[in-house]
Structure formats: structure tokens, C-alpha cells
Coordinates of C-alpha atoms and ligand atoms in Angstrom, one line a residue:
X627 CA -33.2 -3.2 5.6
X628 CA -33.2 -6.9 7.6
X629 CA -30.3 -7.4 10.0
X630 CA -29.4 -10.6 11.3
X631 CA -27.1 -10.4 14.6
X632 CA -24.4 -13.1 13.3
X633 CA -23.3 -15.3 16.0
X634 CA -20.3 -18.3 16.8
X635 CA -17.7 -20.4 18.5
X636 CA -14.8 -19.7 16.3
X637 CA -12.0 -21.7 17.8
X638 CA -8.5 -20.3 17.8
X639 CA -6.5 -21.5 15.1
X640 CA -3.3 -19.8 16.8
X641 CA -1.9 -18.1 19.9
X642 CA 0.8 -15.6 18.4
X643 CA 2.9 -12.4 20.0
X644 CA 1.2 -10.0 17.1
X645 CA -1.0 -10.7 14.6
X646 CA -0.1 -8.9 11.3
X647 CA -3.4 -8.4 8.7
X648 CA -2.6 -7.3 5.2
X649 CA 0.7 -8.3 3.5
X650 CA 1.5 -5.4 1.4
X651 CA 4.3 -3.0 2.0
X652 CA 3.3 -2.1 5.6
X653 CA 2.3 -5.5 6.6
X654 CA 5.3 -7.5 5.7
X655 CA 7.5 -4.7 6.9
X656 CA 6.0 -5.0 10.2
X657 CA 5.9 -8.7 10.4
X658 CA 9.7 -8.6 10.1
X659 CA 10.3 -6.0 12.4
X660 CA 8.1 -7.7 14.8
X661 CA 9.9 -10.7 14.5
X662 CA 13.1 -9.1 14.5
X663 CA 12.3 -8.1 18.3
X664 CA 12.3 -11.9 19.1
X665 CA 8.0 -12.0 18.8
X666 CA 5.8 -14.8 17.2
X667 CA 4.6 -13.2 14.3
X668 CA 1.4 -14.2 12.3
X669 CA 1.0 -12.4 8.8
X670 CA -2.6 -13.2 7.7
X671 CA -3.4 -12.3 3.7
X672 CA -6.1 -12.6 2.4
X673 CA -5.1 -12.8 -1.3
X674 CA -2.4 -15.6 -2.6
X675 CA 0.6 -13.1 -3.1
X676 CA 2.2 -10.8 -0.4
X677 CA 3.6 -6.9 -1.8
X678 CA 0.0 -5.8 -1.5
X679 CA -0.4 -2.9 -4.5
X680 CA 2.9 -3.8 -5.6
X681 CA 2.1 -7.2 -6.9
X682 CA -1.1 -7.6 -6.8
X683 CA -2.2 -4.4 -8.7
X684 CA 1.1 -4.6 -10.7
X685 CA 2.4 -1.4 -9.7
X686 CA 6.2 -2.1 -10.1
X687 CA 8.0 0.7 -9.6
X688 CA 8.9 2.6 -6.0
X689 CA 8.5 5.9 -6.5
X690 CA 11.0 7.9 -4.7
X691 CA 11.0 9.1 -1.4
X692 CA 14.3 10.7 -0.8
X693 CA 15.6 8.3 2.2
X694 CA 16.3 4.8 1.2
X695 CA 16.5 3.2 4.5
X696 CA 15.7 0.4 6.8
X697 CA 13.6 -2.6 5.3
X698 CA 12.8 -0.5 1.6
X699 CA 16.4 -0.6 1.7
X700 CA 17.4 -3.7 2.2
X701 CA 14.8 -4.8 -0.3
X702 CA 16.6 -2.8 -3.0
X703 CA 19.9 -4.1 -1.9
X704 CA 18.8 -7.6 -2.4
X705 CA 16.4 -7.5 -4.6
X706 CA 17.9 -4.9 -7.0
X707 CA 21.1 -4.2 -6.1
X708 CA 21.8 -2.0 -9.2
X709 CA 20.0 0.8 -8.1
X710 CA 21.1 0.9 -4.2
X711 CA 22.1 4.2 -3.8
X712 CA 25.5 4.8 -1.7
X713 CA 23.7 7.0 0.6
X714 CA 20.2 6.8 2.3
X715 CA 19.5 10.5 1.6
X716 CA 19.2 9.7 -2.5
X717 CA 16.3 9.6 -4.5
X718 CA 15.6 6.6 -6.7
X719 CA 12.8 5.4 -8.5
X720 CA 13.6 1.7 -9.5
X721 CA 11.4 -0.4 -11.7
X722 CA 11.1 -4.0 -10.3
X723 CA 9.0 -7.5 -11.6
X724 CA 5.9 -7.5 -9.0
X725 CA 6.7 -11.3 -9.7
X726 CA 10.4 -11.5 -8.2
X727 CA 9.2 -9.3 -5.4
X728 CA 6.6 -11.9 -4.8
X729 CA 9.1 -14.6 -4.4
X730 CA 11.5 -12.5 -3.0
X731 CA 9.1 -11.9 0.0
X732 CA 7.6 -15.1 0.0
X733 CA 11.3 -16.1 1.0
X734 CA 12.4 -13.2 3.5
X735 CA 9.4 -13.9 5.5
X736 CA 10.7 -17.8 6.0
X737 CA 13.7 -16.5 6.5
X738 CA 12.7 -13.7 9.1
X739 CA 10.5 -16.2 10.9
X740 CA 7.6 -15.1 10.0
X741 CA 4.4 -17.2 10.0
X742 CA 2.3 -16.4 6.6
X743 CA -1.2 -17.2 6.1
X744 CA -2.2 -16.5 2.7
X745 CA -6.3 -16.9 1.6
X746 CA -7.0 -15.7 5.0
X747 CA -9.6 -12.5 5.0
X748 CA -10.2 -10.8 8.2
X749 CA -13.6 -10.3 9.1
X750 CA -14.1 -9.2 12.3
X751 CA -12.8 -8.0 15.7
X752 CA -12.7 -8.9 19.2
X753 CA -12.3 -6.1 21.1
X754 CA -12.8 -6.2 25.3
X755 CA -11.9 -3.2 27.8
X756 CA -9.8 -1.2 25.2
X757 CA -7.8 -3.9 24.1
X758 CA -8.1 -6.1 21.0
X759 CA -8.7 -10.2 22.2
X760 CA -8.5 -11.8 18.8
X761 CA -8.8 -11.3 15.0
X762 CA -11.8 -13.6 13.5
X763 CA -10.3 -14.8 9.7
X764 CA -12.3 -16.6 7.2
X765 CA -10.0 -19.6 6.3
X766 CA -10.2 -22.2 3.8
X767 CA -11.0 -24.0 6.7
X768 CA -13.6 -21.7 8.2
X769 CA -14.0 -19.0 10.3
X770 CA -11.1 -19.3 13.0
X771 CA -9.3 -16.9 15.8
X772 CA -6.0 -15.6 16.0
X773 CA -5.4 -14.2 19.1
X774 CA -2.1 -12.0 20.2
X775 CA -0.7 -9.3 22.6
X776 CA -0.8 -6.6 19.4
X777 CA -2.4 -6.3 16.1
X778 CA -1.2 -4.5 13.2
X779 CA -3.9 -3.2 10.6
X780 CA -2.1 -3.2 7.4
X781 CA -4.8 -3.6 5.0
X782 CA -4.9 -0.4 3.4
X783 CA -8.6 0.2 4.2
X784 CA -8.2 0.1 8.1
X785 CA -10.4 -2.5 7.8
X786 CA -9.5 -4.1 11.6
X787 CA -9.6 -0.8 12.7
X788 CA -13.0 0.5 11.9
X789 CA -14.3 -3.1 12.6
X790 CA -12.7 -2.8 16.6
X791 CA -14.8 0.7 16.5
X792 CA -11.9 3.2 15.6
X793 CA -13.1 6.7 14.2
X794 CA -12.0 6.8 10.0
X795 CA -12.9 9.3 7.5
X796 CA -12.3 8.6 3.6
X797 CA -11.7 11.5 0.8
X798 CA -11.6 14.6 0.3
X799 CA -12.8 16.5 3.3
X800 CA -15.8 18.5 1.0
X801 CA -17.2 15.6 -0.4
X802 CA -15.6 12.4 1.0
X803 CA -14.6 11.8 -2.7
X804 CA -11.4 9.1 -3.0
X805 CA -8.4 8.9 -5.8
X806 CA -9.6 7.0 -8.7
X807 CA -8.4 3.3 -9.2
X808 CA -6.3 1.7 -11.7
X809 CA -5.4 -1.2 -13.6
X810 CA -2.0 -1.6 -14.5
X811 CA -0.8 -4.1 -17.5
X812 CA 2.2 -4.7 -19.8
X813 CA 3.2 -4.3 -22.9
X814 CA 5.9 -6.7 -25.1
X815 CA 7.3 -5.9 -28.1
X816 CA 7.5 -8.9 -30.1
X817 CA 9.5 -7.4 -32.7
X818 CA 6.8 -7.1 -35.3
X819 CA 3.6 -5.5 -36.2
X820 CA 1.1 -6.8 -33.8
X821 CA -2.9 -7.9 -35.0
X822 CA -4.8 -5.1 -33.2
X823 CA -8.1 -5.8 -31.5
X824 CA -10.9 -4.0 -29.5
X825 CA -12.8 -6.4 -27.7
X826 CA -16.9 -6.0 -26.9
X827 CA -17.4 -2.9 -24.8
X828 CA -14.3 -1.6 -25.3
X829 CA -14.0 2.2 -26.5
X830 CA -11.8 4.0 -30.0
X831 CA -9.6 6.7 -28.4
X832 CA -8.1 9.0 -31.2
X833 CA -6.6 11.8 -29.3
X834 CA -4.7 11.8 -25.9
X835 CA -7.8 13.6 -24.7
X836 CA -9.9 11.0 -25.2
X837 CA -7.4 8.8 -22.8
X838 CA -8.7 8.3 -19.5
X839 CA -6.3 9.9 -17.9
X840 CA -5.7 12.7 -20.8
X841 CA -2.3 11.6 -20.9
X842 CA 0.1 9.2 -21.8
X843 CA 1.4 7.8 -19.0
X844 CA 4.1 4.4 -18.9
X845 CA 7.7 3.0 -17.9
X846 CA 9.6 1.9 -21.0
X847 CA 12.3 -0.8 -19.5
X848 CA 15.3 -0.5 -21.4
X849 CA 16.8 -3.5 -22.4
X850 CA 13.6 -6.5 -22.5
X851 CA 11.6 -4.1 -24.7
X852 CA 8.5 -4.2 -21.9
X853 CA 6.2 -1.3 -21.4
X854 CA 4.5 -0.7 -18.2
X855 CA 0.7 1.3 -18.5
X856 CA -0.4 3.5 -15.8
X857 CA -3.5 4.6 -18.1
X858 CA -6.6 3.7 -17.0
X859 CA -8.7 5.8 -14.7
X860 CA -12.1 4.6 -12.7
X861 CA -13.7 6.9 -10.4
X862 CA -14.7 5.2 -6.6
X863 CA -14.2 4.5 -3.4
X864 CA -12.1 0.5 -3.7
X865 CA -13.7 -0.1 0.1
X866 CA -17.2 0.0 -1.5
X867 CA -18.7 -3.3 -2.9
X868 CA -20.1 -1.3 -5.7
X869 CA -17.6 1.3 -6.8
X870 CA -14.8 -1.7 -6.7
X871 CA -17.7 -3.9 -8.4
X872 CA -17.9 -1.3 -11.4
X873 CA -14.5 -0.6 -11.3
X874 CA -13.0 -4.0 -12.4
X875 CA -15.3 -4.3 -15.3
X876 CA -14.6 -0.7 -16.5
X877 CA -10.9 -0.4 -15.8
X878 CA -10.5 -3.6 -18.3
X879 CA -12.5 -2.4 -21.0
X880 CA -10.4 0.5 -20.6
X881 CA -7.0 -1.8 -20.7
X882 CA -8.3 -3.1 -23.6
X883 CA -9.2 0.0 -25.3
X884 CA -5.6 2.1 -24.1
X885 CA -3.4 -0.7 -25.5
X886 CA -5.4 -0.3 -28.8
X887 CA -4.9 3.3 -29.3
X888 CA -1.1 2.8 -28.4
X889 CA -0.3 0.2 -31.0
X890 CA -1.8 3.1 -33.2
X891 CA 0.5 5.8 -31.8
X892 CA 3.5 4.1 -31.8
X893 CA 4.0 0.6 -30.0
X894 CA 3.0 -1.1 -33.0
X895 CA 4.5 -4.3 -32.4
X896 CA 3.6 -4.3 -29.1
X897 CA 1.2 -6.8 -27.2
X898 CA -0.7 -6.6 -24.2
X899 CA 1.7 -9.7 -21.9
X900 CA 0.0 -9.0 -18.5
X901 CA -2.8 -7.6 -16.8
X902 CA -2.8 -7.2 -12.9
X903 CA -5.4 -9.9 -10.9
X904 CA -6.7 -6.6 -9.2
X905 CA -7.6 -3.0 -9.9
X906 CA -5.3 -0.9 -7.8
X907 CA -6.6 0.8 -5.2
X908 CA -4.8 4.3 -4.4
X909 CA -7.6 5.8 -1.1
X910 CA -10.1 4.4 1.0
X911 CA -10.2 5.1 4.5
X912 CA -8.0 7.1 6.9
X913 CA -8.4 6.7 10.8
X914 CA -8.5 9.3 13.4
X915 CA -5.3 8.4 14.9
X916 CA -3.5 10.8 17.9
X917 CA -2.1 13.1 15.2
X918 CA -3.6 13.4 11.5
X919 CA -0.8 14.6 9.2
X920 CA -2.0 17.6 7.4
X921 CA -1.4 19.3 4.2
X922 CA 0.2 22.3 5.8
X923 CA 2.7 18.8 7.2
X924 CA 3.4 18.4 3.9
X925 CA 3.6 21.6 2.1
X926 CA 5.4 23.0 5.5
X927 CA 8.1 20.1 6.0
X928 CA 6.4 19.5 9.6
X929 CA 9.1 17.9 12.1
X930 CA 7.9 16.1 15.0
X931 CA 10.0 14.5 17.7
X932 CA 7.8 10.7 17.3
X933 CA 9.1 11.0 13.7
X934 CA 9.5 6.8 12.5
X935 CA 9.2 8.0 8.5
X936 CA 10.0 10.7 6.2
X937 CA 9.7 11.0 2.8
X938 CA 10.2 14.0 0.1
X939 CA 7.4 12.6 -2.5
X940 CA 5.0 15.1 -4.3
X941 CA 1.5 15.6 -3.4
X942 CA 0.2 13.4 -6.3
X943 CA -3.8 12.9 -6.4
X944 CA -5.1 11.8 -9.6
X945 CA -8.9 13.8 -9.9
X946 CA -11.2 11.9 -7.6
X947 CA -14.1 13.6 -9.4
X948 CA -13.7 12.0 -13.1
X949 CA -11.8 14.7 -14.0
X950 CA -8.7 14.0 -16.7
X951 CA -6.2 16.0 -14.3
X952 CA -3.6 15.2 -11.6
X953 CA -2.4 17.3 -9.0
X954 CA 1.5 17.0 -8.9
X955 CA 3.1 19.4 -6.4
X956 CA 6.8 19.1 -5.4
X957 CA 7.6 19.1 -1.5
X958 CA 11.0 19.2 0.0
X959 CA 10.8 16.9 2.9
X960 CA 8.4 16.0 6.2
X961 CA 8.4 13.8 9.0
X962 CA 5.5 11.2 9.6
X963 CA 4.9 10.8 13.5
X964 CA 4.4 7.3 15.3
X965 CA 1.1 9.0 16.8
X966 CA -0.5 8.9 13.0
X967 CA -0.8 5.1 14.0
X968 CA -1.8 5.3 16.8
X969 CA -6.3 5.1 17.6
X970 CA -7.3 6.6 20.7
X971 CA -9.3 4.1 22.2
X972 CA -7.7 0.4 21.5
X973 CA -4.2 0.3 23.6
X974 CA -2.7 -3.0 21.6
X975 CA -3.3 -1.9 17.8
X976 CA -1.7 0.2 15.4
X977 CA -2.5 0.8 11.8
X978 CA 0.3 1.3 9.2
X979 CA 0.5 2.0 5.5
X980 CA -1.7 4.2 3.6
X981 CA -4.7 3.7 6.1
X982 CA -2.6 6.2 8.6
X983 CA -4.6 9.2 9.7
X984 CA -4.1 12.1 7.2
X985 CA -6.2 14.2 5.2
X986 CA -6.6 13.9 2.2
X987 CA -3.9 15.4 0.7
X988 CA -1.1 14.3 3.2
X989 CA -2.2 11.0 2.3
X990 CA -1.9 11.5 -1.3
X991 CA 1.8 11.9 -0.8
X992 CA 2.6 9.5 2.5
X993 CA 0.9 6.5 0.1
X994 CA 3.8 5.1 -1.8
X995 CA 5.6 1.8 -1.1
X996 CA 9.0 3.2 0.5
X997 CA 6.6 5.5 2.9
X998 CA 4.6 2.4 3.7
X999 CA 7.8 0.1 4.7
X1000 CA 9.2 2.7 6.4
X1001 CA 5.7 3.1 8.9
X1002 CA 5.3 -0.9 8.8
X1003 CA 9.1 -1.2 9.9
X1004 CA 8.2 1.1 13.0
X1005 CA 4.6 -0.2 13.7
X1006 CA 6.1 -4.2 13.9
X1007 CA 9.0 -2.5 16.5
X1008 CA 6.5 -0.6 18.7
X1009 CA 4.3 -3.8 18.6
X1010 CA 7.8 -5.9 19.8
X1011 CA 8.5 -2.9 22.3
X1012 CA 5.3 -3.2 23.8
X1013 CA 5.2 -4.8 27.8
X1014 CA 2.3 -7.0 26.7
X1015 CA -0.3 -7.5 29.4
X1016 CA -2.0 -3.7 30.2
X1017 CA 0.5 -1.5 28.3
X1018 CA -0.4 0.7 25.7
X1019 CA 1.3 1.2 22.2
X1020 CA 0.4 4.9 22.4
X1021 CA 3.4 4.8 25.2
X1022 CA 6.1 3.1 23.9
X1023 CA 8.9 4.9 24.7
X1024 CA 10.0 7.1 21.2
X1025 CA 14.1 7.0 22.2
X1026 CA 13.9 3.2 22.5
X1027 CA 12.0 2.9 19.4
X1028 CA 14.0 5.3 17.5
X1029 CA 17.2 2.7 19.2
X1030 CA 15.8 -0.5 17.5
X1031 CA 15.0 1.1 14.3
X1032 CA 18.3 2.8 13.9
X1033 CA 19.9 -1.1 14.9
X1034 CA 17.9 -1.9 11.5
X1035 CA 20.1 0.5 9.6
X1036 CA 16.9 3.1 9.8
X1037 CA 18.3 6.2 9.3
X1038 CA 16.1 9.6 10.0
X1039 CA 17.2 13.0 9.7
X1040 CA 16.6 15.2 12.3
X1041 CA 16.9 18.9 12.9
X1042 CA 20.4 19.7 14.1
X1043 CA 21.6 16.0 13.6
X1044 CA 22.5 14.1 11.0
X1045 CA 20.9 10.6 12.2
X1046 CA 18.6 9.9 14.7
Ligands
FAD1208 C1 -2.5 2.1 -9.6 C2 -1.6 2.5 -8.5 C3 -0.3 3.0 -8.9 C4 0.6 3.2 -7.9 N1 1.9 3.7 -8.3 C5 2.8 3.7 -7.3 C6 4.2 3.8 -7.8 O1 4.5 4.0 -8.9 N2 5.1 3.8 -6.8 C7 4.9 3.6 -5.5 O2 5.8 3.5 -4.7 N3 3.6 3.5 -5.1 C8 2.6 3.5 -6.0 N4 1.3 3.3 -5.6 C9 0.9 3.3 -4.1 C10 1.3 2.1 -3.4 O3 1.3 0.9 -4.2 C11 0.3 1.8 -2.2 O4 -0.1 3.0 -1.6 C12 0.9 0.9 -1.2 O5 1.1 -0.4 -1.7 C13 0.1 0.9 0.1 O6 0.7 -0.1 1.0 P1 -0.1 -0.7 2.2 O7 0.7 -1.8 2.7 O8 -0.6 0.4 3.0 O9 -1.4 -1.3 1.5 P2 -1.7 -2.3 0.2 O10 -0.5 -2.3 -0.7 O11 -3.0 -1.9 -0.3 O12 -1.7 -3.7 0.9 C14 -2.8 -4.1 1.7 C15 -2.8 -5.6 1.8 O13 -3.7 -6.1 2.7 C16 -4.5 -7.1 2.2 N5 -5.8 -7.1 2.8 C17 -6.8 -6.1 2.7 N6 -7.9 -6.4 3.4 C18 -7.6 -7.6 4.1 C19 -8.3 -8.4 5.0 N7 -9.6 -8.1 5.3 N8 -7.7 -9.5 5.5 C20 -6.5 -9.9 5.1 N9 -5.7 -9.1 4.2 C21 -6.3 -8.0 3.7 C22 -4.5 -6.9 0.7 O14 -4.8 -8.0 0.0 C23 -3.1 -6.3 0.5 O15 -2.2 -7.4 0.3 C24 0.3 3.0 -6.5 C25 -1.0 2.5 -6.2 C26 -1.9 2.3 -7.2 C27 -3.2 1.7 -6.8

């Protein structure tokens, strides 16, 4: 294999407090946090649309968690304040339009002074004496720099991380395998009996076996007569140019194909109205962070003083081996410690979201949208805790950041106490 040792002058583009890559849950929670603590905030996206998943894949619902606080709360109770529970210890699973929450973002970030950057892929990091110098971002305009005091990894694939030298694993621990992907659409009724079709490649299913998923799996919205389709099933790794490659061609045919064999089996007069930009990615890569949040965590409701996120959602991997099953298994509650953000080696970054370090199966459950505001919220008031200059994030001090976060109406249950 050729290798070509790649080498520039980027110039900076911009001189921030943190630096903020990947807008989805984590990322735009942090950015607000971060900017909250009185920092200059760059959010740098690399698609057109913040909400990560939750637009861009479609996935429109918030699974529940069992503590609606702090950002995820605030976004129900302005974006849909119908379901805002009266206590933060409730469970809710709200369906939402990935389209308001992308305007509803799009404006809390103006609002929250933060600086967005959409169409702006990171590519590479510069990394001197343990600390992170500057994020290198392909721009319409280039290759340019944003330098900072902290960085923020919110792209769901650690993707700054591994690229500043951070340790990662990805999968299951026997064979490295990852949760399939899927692409989410939506259904309309329009009333009356709809012209079916089946497009080129696309495959006859007869039987709920035959369904990708061997199941029927969808959110009927009560009221505007829409169906939402969690159906399809590809097998890969989204971080790999050729599972992600194969995936977008298969997971259509298979949108195709799945809304054919519904309007068969009941949704007669209903027709596909949307189909995500994206196949939705559930598990790439995980980094070796101070602490990697176990199964035993999860299973054993783990409590750990650096607690900044805890959530009550099942263990929930779809097969990663092409198998049509899903392993679903209740737990009653765990704590997510700061150090799961936390590398060894790089003293200004964090990295938030699903990209924390945990196995496999911790991560299968930590992965949903309310978990991943919840660890953004804390990463962006770490990064606006942090002295700057030589400090380290690893030693922000926990009862100050468990002070700011509760000043953001974060609320954490702790053993013995109600609230933190
Ligand atoms: C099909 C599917 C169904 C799901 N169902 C549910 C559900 O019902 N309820 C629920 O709550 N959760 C669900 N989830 C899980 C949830 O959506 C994700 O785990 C969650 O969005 C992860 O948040 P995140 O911020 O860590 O990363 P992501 O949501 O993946 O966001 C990462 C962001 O970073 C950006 N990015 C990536 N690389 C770069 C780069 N190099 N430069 C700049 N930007 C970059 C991406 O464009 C994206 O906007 C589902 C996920 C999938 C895929």
C-alpha cells in the first residue's frame, strides 16, 4: 500500500475558548453548557443540520431514560411542552419532528451564543506535549484551524480522539462486531388505497420473518395519521468506508421493500412521505477513557461519586451478526462517571455521547439522546471549569462541577440524598 505523508499551512480560521466537533445530542449540549460558563464556543458540523441521529437519521423519538433533567429537559419543555413530566424522576418517551428540532436548535444555539459552523468535517488533530493545539476542518473554504483551550469530541465515532492518538476499541469484545445500522422513513396515510411499488433491487417480504428485523417495528402518531419505521437492518461498522458504503445502498432497497410489504399488511393507504438523508448509525468506536462503564455497571446499578448522568434504559443491541434478534433487558438505574470522558493522555479534551468508553453492552444502553445531552451538558461545564493554560480536565474539581450543573436545573440522584 503507497503512503503519502500529507503536509500544510492551514491558517486559523478562529481563536475560540472550546471548540465543539459534532452537533448531535452531546455536541450541542456541550456547546451550550460551555457557553453558559461565559466561554467562546465554536460548534463545528460537518453535515447542514444539528440533532446528529435525531435529525439526520430521522430517529424522532427520545427513548426514556428515567431523569428528565438539565438541557434534555428544557428541550422537552420548549420544544414539547405536552409531555414535560412534573418531576425529573419520570419516564417519557416523546415522539418529536427531527425537522422542528432542527430549527429549534438551530435557534437555541443563537440564542445561547453559540458560534455554529455547519459543512465543516474535522480531519485532523494537532496535538503537542499532551495537549490538543488546534482542530484542522475541511471548509467550503478549505482546510482551516480552530484553535481553543478545550475540545470536545462529539462525533459519535471519537473521531478527534483516535485522530489526537487516544486508545478506542469498537464492538463486541469477541469479535469487534458493531450494532447494525438503520434507515428510518415515514409513512402518510393519505386516506385512500395507495399504488404499491417495488422498485429495482428491492426484495417481496411475505412473512414477518422475512422482515429484516423479524419484526414489525414503528410509532403510529395519533392524530396526523403518520407512521414512523424502525425496520430496516444492515449489518457494519458506520466508521468504515465500506460497510457505511454498502449500507446506504442496502438499507434503501430495504425501505423500499418494508413499506411494500406494509401497505400489504395493513397501511394500505399509506405512502412512503420521508426518508432520512443518512443511515443511522447506532456503534462505532468507544475510547479507553479513565473508567469504561461495564455491563456488570449496568446490570448492577454501579454508583460512582464523578456521576454527571444516569439513566434507567434497557440494554438494547440489535444482533450485530445479521441475526433477526434484539437483545432487550430491563435495568433499574446506573450512574455514568465524568471519568468515561475522560482519555489518559491528552489533558484539554473530553469525548461525550455514545463515543464514551464502555463495552459493548454498557454502551448499548448509555447510547440514547437524553443519555447523550445529559454527558454533553457535563463535558461543555468541565470544559468551562477548566483553568485553561496547563490544567487538566481529568481534574476538574467533581463538587464544583456537580455546583454548575445542578444551577442548570441538573438533577442527579444520589445514594442517601435526594439531589445532588
Ligand atoms: C436507527 C437508530 C435509531 C435510534 N433510536 C433511538 C430512539 O428511539 N431514541 C433515542 O433516544 N435514541 C435512539 N437512537 C440513538 C441515538 O440517536 C444516538 O445514539 C445519539 O444520537 C448519539 O448522540 P451523539 O451526540 O453521541 O452522536 P450523533 O447523534 O451520532 O451525532 C454526531 C454528530 O457529529 C457529526 N460529526 C461526525 N463526524 C464529524 C466530523 N468529522 N466533523 C464534524 N462533525 C462530525 C455528525 O454529523 C453528527 O451530527 C437511535 C440511533 C439510531 C442510529
Amino acid at each position: 500500500m503507497n503512503k503519502y505523508a500529507f503536509s500544510r499551512e492551514v491558517p486559523t480560521y478562529l481563536e475560540a475558548d472550546v471548540v465543539v466537533i459534532g452537533g448531535g445530542p452531546a455536541g450541542t449540549a456541550a456547546a451550550i453548557t460551555a457557553a453558559r460558563g461565559g466561554k467562546k464556543v465554536a460548534l463545528l458540523e460537518k453535515s447542514a443540520q444539528l440533532g446528529g441521529m435525531g435529525t439526520l437519521a430521522n430517529v424522532s423519538v427520545f427513548m426514556p431514560v428515567g431523569n428528565v433533567t438539565g438541557i434534555y429537559r428544557e428541550i422537552i419543555a420548549e420544544m414539547l411542552a405536552e409531555y414535560l413530566p412534573p418531576d425529573h424522576d419520570e419516564s417519557i418517551a416523546p415522539q418529536y419532528s427531527p425537522f422542528l428540532l432542527r430549527q429549534y436548535l438551530n435557534e437555541k444555539m443563537k440564542k445561547e451564543n453559540v458560534q455554529v459552523f455547519f459543512h465543516c468535517e474535522f480531519v485532523g488533530s494537532i496535538v503537542d506535549d499532551r495537549r490538543m493545539k488546534a482542530a484542522i476542518v475541511s471548509t467550503r473554504e478549505g482546510l482551516k484551524a480552530f484553535e481553543a483551550d478545550c475540545f470536545i469530541d462529539c462525533t459519535g465515532d471519537a473521531r478527534v480522539a483516535i485522530d489526537a492518538g487516544v486508545p478506542y476499541r469498537a464492538g463486541r469484545e469477541e469479535d469487534g462486531l458493531t450494532q447494525p445500522m438503520t434507515l428510518m422513513f415515514t409513512m402518510q396515510d393519505t386516506g385512500k388505497p395507495v399504488k404499491r411499488i417495488l422498485p429495482e433491487g428491492c426484495y417481496e417480504y411475505n412473512d414477518v420473518s422475512d422482515l429484516p428485523q423479524g419484526r414489525r417495528l414503528y410509532w403510529e402518531r395519533g392524530g396526523d395519521g403518520s407512521l414512523l419505521v424502525n425496520m430496516s437492518r444492515v449489518k457494519g461498522n458506520g466508521a468504515k468506508i465500506e460497510d457505511v458504503n454498502h449500507a446506504e445502498m442496502e438499507a434503501l432497497r430495504q425501505v423500499y421493500s418494508i413499506a411494500n410489504y406494509l401497505q400489504r399488511t395493513g397501511f394500505e393507504t399509506y405512502a412512503i412521505s420521508h426518508i432520512a438523508p443518512q443511515t443511522g448509525v447506532r456503534e462505532t468506536n468507544q475510547i479507553e477513557g479513565l473508567y469504561t462503564l461495564t455491563e456488570q455497571d449496568v446490570v448492577g446499578g454501579a454508583r460512582f461519586p464523578d456521576v454527571v448522568a444516569q439513566t434507567n434504559y434497557e440494554i438494547d443491541i440489535h444482533s450485530p451478526d445479521a441475526q433477526k434478534t434484539t437483545d432487550e433487558r430491563e435495568v433499574s438505574g446506573y450512574d455514568i462517571p465524568y471519568r468515561c470522558m475522560v482519555p489518559a493522555d491528552i489533558d484539554n479534551l473530553l469525548v461525550a455521547g455514545r463515543a464514551i468508553s464502555a463495552t459493548h453492552v454498557a454502551m448499548s444502553s448509555m447510547r440514547v439522546q437524553a443519555t447523550c445531552y445529559a454527558l454533553g451538558q457535563a463535558a461543555g461545564a468541565a470544559a468551562a471549569l477548566s483553568p485553561g493554560g496547563a490544567g487538566a480536565l481529568k481534574d476538574v474539581p467533581m463538587a464544583e462541577l456537580h455546583r454548575v450543573l445542578e444551577t442548570q436545573d441538573v438533577r442527579l440522584y444520589r445514594q442517601g440524598a435526594s439531589a445532588v
